[in-house]
Coordinates of C-alpha atoms in Angstrom, one line a residue:
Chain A
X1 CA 56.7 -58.4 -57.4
X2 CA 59.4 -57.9 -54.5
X3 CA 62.7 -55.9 -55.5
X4 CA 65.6 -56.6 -56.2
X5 CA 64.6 -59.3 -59.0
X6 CA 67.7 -61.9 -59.2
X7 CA 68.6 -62.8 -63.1
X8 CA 72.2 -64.2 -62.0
X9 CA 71.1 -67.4 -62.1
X10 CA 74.8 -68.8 -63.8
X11 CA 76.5 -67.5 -60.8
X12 CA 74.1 -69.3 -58.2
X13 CA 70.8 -70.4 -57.7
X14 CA 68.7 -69.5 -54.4
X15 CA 68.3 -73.2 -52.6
X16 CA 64.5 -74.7 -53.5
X17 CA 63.0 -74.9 -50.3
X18 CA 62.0 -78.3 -50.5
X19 CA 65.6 -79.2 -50.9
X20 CA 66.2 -77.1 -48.1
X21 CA 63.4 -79.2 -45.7
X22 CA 64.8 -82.1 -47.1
X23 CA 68.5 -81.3 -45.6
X24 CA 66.8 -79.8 -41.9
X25 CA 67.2 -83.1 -40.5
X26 CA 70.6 -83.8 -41.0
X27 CA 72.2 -80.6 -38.8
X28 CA 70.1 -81.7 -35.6
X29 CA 68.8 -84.9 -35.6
X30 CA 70.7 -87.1 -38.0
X31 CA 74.2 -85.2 -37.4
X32 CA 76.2 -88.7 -37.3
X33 CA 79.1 -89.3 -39.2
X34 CA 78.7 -91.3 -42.6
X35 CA 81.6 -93.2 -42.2
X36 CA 81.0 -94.4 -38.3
X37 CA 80.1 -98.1 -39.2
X38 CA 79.0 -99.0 -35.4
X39 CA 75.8 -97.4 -34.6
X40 CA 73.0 -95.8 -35.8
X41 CA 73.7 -92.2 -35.9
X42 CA 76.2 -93.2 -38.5
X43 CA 73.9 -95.9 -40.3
X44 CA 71.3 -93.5 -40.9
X45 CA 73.9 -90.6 -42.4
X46 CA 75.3 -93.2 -44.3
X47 CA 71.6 -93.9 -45.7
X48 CA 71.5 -90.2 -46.4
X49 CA 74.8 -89.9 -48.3
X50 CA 74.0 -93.3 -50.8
X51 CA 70.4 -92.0 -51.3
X52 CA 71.7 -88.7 -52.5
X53 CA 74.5 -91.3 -54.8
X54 CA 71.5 -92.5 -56.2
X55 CA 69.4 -89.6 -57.1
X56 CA 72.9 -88.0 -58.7
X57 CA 73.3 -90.7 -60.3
X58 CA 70.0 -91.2 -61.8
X59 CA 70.1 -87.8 -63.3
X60 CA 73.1 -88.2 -65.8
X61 CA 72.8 -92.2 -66.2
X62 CA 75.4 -93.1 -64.1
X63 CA 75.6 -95.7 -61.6
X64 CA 76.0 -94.7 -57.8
X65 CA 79.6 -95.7 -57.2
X66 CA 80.9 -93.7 -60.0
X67 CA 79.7 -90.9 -58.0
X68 CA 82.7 -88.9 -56.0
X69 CA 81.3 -86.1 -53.3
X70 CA 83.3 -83.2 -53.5
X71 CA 83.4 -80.0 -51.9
X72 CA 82.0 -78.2 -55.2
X73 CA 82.9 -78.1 -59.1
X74 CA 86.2 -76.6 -58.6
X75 CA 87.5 -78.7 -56.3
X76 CA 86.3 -82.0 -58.8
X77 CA 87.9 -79.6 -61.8
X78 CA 91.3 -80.2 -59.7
X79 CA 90.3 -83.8 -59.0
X80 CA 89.7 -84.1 -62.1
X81 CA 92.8 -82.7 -64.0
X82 CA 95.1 -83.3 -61.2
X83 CA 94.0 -86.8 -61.0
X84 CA 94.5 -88.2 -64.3
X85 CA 97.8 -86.1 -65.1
X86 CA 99.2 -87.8 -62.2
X87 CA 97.5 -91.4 -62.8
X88 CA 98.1 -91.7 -66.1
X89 CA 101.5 -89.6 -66.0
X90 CA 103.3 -92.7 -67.6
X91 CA 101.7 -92.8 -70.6
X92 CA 101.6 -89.3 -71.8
X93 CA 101.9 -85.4 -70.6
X94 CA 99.5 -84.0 -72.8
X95 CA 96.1 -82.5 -71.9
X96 CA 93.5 -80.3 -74.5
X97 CA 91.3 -78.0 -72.8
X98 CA 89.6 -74.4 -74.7
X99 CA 90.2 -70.9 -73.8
X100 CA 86.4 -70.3 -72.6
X101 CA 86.8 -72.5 -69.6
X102 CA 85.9 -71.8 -66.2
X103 CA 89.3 -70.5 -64.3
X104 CA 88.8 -73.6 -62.4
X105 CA 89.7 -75.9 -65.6
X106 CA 92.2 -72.7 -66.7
X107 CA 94.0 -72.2 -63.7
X108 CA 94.7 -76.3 -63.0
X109 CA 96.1 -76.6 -66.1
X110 CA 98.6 -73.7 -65.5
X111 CA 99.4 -75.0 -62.3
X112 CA 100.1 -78.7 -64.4
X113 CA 101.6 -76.9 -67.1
X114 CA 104.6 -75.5 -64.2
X115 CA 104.5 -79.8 -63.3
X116 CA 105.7 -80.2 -66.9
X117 CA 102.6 -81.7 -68.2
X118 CA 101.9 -79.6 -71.9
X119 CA 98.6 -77.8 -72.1
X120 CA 96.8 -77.1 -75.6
X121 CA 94.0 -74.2 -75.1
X122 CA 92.2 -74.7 -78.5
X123 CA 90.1 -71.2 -79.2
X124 CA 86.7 -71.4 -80.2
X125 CA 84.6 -70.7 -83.4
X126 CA 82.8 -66.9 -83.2
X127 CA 79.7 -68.6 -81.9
X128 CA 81.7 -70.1 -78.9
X129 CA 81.7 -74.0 -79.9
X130 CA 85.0 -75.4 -79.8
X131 CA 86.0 -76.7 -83.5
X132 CA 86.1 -80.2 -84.3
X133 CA 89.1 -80.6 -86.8
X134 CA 90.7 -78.3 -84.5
X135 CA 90.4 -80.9 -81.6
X136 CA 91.3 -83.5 -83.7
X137 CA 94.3 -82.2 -85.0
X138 CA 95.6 -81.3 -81.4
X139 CA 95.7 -84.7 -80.5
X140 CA 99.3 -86.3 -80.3
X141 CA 100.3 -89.7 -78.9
X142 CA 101.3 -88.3 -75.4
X143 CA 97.2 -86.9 -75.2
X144 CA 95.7 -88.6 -72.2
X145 CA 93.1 -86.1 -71.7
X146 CA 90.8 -83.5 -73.1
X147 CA 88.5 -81.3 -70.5
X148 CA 85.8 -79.4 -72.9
X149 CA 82.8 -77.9 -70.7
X150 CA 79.6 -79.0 -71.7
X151 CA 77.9 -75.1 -71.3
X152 CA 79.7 -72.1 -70.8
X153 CA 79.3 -70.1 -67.5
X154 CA 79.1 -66.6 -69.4
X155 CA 77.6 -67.3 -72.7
X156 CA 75.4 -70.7 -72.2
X157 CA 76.8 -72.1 -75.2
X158 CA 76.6 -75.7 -75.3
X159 CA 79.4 -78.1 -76.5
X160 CA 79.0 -80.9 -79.2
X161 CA 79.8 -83.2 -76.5
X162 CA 78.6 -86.5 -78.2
X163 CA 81.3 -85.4 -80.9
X164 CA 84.0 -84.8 -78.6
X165 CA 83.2 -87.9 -77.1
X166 CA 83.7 -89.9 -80.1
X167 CA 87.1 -88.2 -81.1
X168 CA 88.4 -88.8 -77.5
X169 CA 87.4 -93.0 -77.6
X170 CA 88.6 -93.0 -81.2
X171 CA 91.9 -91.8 -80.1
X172 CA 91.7 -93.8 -76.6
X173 CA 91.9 -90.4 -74.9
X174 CA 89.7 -89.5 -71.6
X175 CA 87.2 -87.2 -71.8
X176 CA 86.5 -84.6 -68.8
X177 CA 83.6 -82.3 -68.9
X178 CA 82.8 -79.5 -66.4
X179 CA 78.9 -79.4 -66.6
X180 CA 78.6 -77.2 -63.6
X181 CA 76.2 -75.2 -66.1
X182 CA 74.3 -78.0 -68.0
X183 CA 73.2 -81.2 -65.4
X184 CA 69.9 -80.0 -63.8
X185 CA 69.4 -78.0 -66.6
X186 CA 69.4 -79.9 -69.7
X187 CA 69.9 -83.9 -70.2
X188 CA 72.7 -84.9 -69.4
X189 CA 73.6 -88.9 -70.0
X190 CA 77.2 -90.2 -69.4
X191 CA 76.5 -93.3 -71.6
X192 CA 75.1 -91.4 -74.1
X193 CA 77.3 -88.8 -74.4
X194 CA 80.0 -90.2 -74.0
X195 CA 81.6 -88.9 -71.4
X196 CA 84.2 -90.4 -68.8
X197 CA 84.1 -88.0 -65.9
X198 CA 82.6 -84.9 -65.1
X199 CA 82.4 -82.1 -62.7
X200 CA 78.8 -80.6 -61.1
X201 CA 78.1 -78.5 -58.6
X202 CA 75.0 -78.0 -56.2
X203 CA 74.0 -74.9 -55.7
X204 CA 74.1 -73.6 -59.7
X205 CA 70.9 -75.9 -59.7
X206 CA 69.0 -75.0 -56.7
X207 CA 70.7 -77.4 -54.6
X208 CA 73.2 -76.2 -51.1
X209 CA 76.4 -74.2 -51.4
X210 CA 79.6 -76.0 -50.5
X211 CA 79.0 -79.6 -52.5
X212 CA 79.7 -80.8 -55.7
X213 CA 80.6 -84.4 -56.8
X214 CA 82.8 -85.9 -59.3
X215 CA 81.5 -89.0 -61.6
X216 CA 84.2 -91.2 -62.6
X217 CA 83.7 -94.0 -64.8
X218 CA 84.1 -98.0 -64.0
X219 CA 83.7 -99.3 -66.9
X220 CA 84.4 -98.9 -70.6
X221 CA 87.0 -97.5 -69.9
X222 CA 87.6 -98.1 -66.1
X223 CA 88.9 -94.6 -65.3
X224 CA 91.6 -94.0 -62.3
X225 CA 92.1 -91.1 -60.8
X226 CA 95.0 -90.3 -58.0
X227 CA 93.3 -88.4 -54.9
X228 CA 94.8 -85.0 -54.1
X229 CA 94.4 -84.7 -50.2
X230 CA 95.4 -87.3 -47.8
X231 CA 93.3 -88.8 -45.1
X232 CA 90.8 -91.2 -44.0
X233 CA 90.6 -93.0 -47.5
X234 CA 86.9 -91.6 -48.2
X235 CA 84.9 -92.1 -51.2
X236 CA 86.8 -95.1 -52.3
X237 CA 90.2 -93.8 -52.0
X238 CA 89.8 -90.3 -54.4
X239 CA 88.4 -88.2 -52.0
X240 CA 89.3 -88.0 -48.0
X241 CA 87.4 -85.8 -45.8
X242 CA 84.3 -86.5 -43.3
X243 CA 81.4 -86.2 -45.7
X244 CA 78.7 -82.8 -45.7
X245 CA 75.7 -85.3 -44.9
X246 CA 73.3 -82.0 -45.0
X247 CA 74.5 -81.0 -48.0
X248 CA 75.0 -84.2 -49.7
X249 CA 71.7 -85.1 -48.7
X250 CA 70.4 -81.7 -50.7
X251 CA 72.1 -82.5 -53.2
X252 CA 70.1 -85.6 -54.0
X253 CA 67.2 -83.6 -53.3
X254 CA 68.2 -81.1 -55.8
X255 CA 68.8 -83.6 -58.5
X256 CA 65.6 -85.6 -58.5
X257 CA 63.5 -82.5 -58.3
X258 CA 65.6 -81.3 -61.5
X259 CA 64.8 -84.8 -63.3
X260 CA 61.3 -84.6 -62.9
X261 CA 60.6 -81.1 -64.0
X262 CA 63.0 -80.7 -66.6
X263 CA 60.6 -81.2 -69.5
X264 CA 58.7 -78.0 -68.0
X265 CA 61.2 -76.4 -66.4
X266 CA 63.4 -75.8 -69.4
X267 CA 60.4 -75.1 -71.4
X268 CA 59.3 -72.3 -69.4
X269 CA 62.6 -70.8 -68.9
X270 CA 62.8 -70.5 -73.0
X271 CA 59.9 -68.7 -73.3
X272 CA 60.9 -66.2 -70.5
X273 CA 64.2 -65.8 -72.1
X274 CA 63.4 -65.5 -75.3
X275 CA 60.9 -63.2 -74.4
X276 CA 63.8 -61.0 -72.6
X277 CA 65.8 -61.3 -75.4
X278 CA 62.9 -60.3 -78.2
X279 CA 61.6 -57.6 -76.3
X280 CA 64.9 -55.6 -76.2
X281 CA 66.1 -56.7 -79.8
X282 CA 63.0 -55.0 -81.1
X283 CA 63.3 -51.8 -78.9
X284 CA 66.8 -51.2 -79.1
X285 CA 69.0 -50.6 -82.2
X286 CA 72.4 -52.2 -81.9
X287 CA 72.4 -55.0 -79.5
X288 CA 73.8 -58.3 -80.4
X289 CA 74.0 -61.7 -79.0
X290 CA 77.0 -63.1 -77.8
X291 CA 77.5 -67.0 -78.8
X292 CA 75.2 -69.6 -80.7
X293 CA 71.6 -68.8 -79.7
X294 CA 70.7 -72.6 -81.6
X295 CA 73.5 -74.2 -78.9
X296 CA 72.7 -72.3 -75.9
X297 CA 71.4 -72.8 -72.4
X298 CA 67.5 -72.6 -72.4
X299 CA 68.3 -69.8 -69.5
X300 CA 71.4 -67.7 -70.9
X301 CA 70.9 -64.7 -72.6
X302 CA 74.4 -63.0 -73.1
X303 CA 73.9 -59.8 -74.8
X304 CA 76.0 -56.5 -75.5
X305 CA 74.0 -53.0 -75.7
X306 CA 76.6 -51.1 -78.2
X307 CA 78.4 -47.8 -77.1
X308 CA 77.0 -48.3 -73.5
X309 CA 79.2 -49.7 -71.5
X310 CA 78.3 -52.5 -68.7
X311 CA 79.1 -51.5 -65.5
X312 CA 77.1 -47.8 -66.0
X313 CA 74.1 -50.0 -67.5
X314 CA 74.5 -52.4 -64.3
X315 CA 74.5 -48.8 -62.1
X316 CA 71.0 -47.7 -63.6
X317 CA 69.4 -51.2 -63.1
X318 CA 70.5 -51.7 -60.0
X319 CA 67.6 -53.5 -58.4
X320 CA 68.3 -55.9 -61.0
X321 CA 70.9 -59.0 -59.9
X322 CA 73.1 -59.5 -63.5
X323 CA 76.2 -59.7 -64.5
X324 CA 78.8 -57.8 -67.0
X325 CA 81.8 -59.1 -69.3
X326 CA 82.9 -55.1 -68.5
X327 CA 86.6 -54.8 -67.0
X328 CA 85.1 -52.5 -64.5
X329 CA 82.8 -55.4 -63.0
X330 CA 85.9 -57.7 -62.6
X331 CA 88.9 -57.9 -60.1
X332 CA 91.5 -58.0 -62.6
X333 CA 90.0 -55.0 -64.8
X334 CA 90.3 -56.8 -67.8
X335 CA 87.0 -57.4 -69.9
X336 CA 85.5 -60.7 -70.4
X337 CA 88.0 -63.4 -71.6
X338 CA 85.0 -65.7 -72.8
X339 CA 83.9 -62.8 -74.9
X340 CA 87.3 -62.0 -76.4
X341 CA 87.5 -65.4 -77.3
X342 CA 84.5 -64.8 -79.2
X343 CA 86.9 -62.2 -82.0
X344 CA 84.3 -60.0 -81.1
X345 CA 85.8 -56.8 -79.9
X346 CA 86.8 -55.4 -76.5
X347 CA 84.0 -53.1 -76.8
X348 CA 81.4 -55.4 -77.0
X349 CA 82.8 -57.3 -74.0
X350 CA 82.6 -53.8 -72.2
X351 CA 78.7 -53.8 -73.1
X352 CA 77.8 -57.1 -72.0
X353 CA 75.4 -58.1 -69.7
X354 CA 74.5 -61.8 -68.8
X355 CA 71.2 -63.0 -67.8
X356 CA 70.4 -65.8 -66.0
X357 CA 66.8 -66.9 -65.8
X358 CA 66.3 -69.1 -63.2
X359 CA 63.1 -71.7 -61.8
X360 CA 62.0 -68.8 -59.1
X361 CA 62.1 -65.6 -61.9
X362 CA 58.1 -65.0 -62.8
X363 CA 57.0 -63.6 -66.4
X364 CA 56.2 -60.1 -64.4
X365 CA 59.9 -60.2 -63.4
X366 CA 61.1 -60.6 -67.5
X367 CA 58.7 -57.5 -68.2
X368 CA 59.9 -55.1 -65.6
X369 CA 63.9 -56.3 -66.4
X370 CA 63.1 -55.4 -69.9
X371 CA 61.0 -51.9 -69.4
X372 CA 64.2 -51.0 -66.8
X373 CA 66.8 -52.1 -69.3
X374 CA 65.2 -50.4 -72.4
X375 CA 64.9 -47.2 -70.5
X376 CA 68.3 -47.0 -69.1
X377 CA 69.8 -48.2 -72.5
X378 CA 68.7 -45.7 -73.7
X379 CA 69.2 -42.9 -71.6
X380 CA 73.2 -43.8 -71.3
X381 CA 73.1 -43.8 -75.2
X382 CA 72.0 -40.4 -75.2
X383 CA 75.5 -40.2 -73.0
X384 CA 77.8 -41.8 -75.0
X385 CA 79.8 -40.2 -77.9
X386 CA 80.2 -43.0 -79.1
X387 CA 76.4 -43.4 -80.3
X388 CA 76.8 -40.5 -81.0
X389 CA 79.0 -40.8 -83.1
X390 CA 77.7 -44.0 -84.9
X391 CA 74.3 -42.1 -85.7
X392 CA 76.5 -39.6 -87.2
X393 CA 78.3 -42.1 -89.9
X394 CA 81.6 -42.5 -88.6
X395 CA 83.1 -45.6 -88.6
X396 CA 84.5 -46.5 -84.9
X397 CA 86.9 -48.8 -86.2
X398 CA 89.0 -46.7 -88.0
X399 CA 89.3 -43.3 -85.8
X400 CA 92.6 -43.5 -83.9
X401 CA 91.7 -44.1 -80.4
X402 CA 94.6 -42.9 -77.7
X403 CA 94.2 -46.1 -75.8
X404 CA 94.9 -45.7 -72.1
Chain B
X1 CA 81.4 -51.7 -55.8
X2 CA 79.4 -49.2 -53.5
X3 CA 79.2 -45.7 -55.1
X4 CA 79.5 -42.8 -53.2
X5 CA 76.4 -40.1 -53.2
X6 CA 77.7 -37.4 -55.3
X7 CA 78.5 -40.1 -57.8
X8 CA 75.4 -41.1 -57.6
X9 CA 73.8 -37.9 -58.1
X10 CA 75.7 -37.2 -60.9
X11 CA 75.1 -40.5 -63.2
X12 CA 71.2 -39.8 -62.0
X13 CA 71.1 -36.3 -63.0
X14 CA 74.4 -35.6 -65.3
X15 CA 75.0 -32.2 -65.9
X16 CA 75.7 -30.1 -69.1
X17 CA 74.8 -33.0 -71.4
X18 CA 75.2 -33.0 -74.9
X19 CA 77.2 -31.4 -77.9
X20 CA 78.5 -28.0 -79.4
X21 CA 79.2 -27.1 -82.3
X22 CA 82.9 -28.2 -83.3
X23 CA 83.8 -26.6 -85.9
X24 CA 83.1 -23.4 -84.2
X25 CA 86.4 -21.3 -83.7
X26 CA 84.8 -20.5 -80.3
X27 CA 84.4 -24.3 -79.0
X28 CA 87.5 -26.6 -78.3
X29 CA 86.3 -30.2 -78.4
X30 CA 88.4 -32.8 -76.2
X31 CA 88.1 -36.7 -77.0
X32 CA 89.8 -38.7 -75.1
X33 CA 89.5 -42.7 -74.0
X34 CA 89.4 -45.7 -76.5
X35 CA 86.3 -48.0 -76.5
X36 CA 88.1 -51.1 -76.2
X37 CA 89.7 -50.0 -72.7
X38 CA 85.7 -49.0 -71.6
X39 CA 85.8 -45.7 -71.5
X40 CA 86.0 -42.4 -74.1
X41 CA 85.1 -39.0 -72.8
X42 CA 84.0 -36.0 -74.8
X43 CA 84.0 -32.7 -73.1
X44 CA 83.6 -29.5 -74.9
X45 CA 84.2 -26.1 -74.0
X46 CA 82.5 -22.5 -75.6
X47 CA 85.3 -19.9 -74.8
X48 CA 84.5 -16.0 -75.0
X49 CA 87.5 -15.4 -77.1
X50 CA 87.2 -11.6 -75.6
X51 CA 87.7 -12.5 -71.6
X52 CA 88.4 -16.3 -72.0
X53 CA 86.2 -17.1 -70.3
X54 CA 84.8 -20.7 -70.6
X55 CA 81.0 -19.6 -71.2
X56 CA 79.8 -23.3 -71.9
X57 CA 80.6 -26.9 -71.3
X58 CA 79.3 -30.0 -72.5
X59 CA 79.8 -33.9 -72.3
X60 CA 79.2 -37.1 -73.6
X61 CA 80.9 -39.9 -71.7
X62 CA 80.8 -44.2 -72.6
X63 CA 82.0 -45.5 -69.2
X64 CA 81.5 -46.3 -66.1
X65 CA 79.7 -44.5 -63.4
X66 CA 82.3 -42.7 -62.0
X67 CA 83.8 -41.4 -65.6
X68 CA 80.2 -39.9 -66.2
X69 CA 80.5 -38.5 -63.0
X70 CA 83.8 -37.1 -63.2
X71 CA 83.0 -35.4 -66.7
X72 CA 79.6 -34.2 -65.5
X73 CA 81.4 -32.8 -62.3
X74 CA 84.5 -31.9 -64.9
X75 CA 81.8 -29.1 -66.9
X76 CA 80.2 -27.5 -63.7
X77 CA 83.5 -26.3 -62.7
X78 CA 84.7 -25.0 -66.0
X79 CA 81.8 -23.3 -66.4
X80 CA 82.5 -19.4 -65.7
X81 CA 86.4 -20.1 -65.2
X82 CA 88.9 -19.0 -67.6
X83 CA 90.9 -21.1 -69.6
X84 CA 94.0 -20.8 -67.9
X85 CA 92.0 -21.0 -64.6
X86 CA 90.1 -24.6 -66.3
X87 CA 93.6 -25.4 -66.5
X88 CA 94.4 -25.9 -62.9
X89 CA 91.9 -29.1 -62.3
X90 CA 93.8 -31.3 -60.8
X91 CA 92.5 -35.3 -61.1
X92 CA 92.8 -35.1 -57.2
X93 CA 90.0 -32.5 -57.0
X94 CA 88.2 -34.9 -59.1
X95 CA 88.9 -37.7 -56.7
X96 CA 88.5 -35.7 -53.1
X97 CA 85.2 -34.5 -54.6
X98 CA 83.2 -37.2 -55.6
X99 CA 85.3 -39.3 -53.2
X100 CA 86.4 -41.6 -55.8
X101 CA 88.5 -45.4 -54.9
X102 CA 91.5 -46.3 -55.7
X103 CA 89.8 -48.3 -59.1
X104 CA 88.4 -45.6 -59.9
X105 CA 91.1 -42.8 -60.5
X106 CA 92.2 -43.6 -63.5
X107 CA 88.5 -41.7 -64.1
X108 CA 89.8 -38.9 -63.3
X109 CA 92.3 -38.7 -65.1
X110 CA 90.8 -38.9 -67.9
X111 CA 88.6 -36.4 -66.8
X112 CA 91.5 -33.9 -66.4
X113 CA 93.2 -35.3 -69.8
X114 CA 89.9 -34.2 -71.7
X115 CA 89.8 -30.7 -69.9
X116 CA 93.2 -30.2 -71.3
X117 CA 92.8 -31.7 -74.4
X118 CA 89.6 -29.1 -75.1
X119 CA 91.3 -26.2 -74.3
X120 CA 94.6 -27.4 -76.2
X121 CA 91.7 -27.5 -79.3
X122 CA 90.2 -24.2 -78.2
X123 CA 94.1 -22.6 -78.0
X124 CA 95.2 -24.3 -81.9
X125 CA 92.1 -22.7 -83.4
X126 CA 92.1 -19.1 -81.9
X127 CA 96.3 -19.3 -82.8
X128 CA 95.2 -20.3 -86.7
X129 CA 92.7 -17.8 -86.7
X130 CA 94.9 -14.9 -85.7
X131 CA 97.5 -16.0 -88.0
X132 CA 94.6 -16.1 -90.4
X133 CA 94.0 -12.6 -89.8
X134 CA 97.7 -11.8 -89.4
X135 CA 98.3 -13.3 -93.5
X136 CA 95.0 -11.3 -94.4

């Protein structure tokens, strides 16, 4: 077993190597331009770039040219959102998104929200799915859009999609989904579920950095979308820019190798994490899960160690790669917003740390991430006053804290 | 974030762990911190109410590397010093020592909050006990 072990499999994913052969060709040899119609160097990109349509497509049920290449998941977020408030700007000004979002959903709207468009952010149930009534209540006769993700980024909870879905056609409402977390991972079928266009990224399933594509619906309803960068007319008008044939063509890669070993794939992964996740429930007092475990990523685990807080817990394991929801682990020094949407407490934000199992973590990785965890648990509750405290019978909740 | 060595040393080996008695008349307990901000600090002090000199320190700390750090650091220097002399840590000593970052100072701080808030507890008790003995 080789150190550090990497369990931040949400944030990225180390590229397969076979996608990696598969995209070799394409920097030296096959380096033409996809859109040079007049010889072969651009033929044989071209190839590349509808191949790689094909194999995206094939993995959520779409057809190829509903397929927009993108420069990554937040770029088709803005596409997305930035698209269809412009497009369909005549018919209404309202958009529903959730406060668990990626920043890349968040942060659009805000932007369209200072464009005059009107933004609900409908909170989310204490297990993290978004609540039906809630949605359907929100939605007014200016709605032209609502954007839920399919799985969160922090938590792995997964969305009732196919419900969401059938609110949205009921009320003649697109329906946007970010499932940056979910395709690769878990089916995902755009006739199925429903959905009208979504946002995925390469690299979060083993695929290249730097691409992402955008599917947009042709028919049923035939959804338009207004490009947001000018240029050579690329990608049928929506998205200008020379295409990433390298990365485009790993992204193609990446998909079919996801649709054929999902079945196993996302078996093995729940054993591993539910192994994780058993092992230090049953050594440790006090830990609790953040978010539906029944509705959740076969990979997440989001857990909080109480009255340890995450960044010292990230300091003892640091030969593990994770993640925290502490305030001291982010730029802005504010905890987790996913996990305050939750109702669950600051302080439980402040202990979290996310794992992310991912296709290259072994069962001897799981084992030495939860002996290491345990242990260091442990040892920082032996720290803390507040575990202290808590062993001693007082209630946390009601001493009077002089918050800083 | 990249933590400097004596930082380091001090969440790997903390110093003067653990609790004294507080209702002792000789021990001032300081709490300071909220959990929901991500950080509470407990640092206690035995005093020899003779000298006044701090003869003891311990902490317990929920936070962050550097706020364990700072407290651990925090109780080696009180050791030995008197109270007036424990009053004198500066946060900046705190910082300059373990070389702390920008982020990080408000560590410190509460380092320095939860000196003075322990002796503050040490002070009200040994001024109720004289005036105990005073109405005796």
């Amino acid at each position: 077993m080789k150190l550090p072990i990497y369990m931040d499999n949400h944030a990225t994913t180390r590229t397969d190597p076979r996608v990696f052969e598969v995209m070799r060709p394409y920097f030296l040899d096959v380096f033409g331009n996809a859109a040079s119609r007049n010889h072969s160097f651009g033929w044989e990109a071209e190839e590349a770039v509808e191949k790689a349509r094909k194999q995206i497509a094939d993995l959520i049920g779409a057809t190829p040219k509903e397929i927009v290449f993108t420069s990554g998941a937040t770029e088709s977020n803005n596409l997305a959102l930035k698209g269809i408030a412009e497009m369909y700007g005549e018919r209404g000004n309202h958009i529903i998104t959730q406060v668990t979002e990626h920043k890349a959903v968040l942060d659009t709207c805000k932007r369209l929200e200072k464009d005059g468009v009107r933004v609900t952010y409908l909170p989310v149930k204490q297990d993290g799915l978004v609540d039906l009534d809630q949605l359907r209540d929100a939605i007014t006769d200016k709605t032209i859009l609502i954007s839920i993700m399919y799985a969160n980024n922090e938590i792995g909870v997964v969305q009732p999609v196919k419900e969401i879905s059938a609110i949205a056609k009921e009320k003649g409402v697109l329906f946007h989904t970010d499932a940056v977390q979910a395709v690769g991972k878990i089916p995902v079928n755009v006739i199925s579920d429903g959905i009208d266009v979504l946002s995925l990224s390469g690299h979060k399933f083993y695929g290249p950095k730097g691409v992402g594509a955008l599917y947009v619906r042709r028919r049923n309803p035939r959804v338009q979308i207004t490009a947001q960068m000018d240029g050579g007319g690329h990608e049928r008008g929506m998205r200008s820019g020379t295409l990433n044939v390298p990365a485009i063509a790993g992204l193609g890669a990446a998909c079919e190798i996801a649709k054929n070993e999902m079945p196993e794939e996302s078996k093995r992964l729940r054993f591993l994490r539910d192994k994780l996740k058993d092992r230090l429930m049953s050594s440790l007092d006090e830990v609790y899960i953040n978010g539906s475990m029944e509705h959740r990523l076969p990979h997440n685990l989001n857990i909080s160690f109480a009255y340890v807080e995450g960044e010292s817990l990230l300091m003892g394991i640091n030969d593990i790669a994770v993640s925290s929801g502490s305030a001291c682990t982010s730029a802005t020094l504010e905890p987790s917003y996913v996990l305050k949407a939750l109702g669950a407490g600051d302080d439980l934000a402040h202990s979290s740390i996310r794992f992310g199992i991912g296709r290259f973590n072994t069962e001897e990785e799981v084992d030495y991430v939860a002996d290491k965890v345990i242990d260091v648990v442990t040892k920082l509750r032996e720290l803390s006053p507040l575990y202290e405290m808590a062993k001693e019978g007082v209630d946390l909740s009601k001493v009077s804290w002089a918050a800083h | 974030m990249a933590y400097s060595d004596k930082v380091l040393d001090h969440y790997n080996h903390p110093r003067n762990v653990g609790s004294l008695d507080k209702s002792s008349a000789d021990v001032g307990t300081g709490m300071v911190g909220a959990p929901e901000c991500g950080d509470v600090m407990k640092l206690q002090v035995k005093v020899n109410p003779q000298t006044g000199v701090i003869e003891d320190a311990k902490f317990k700390t929920f936070g962050c590397g550097s706020a364990i750090a700072s407290s651990s650091l925090a109780t080696e220097w009180l050791k030995g010093k008197t109270v007036d002399q424990a009053l004198e840590i500066k946060n900046t000593d705190i910082v300059n020592e373990l070389s702390l970052p920008p982020v990080k100072i408000h560590c410190s701080v509460l380092a320095e909050d939860a000196i003075k808030a322990a002796i503050s507890d040490y002070k009200n008790k040994q001024t109720a006990r004289s005036a105990e003995a005073v109405a005796v």
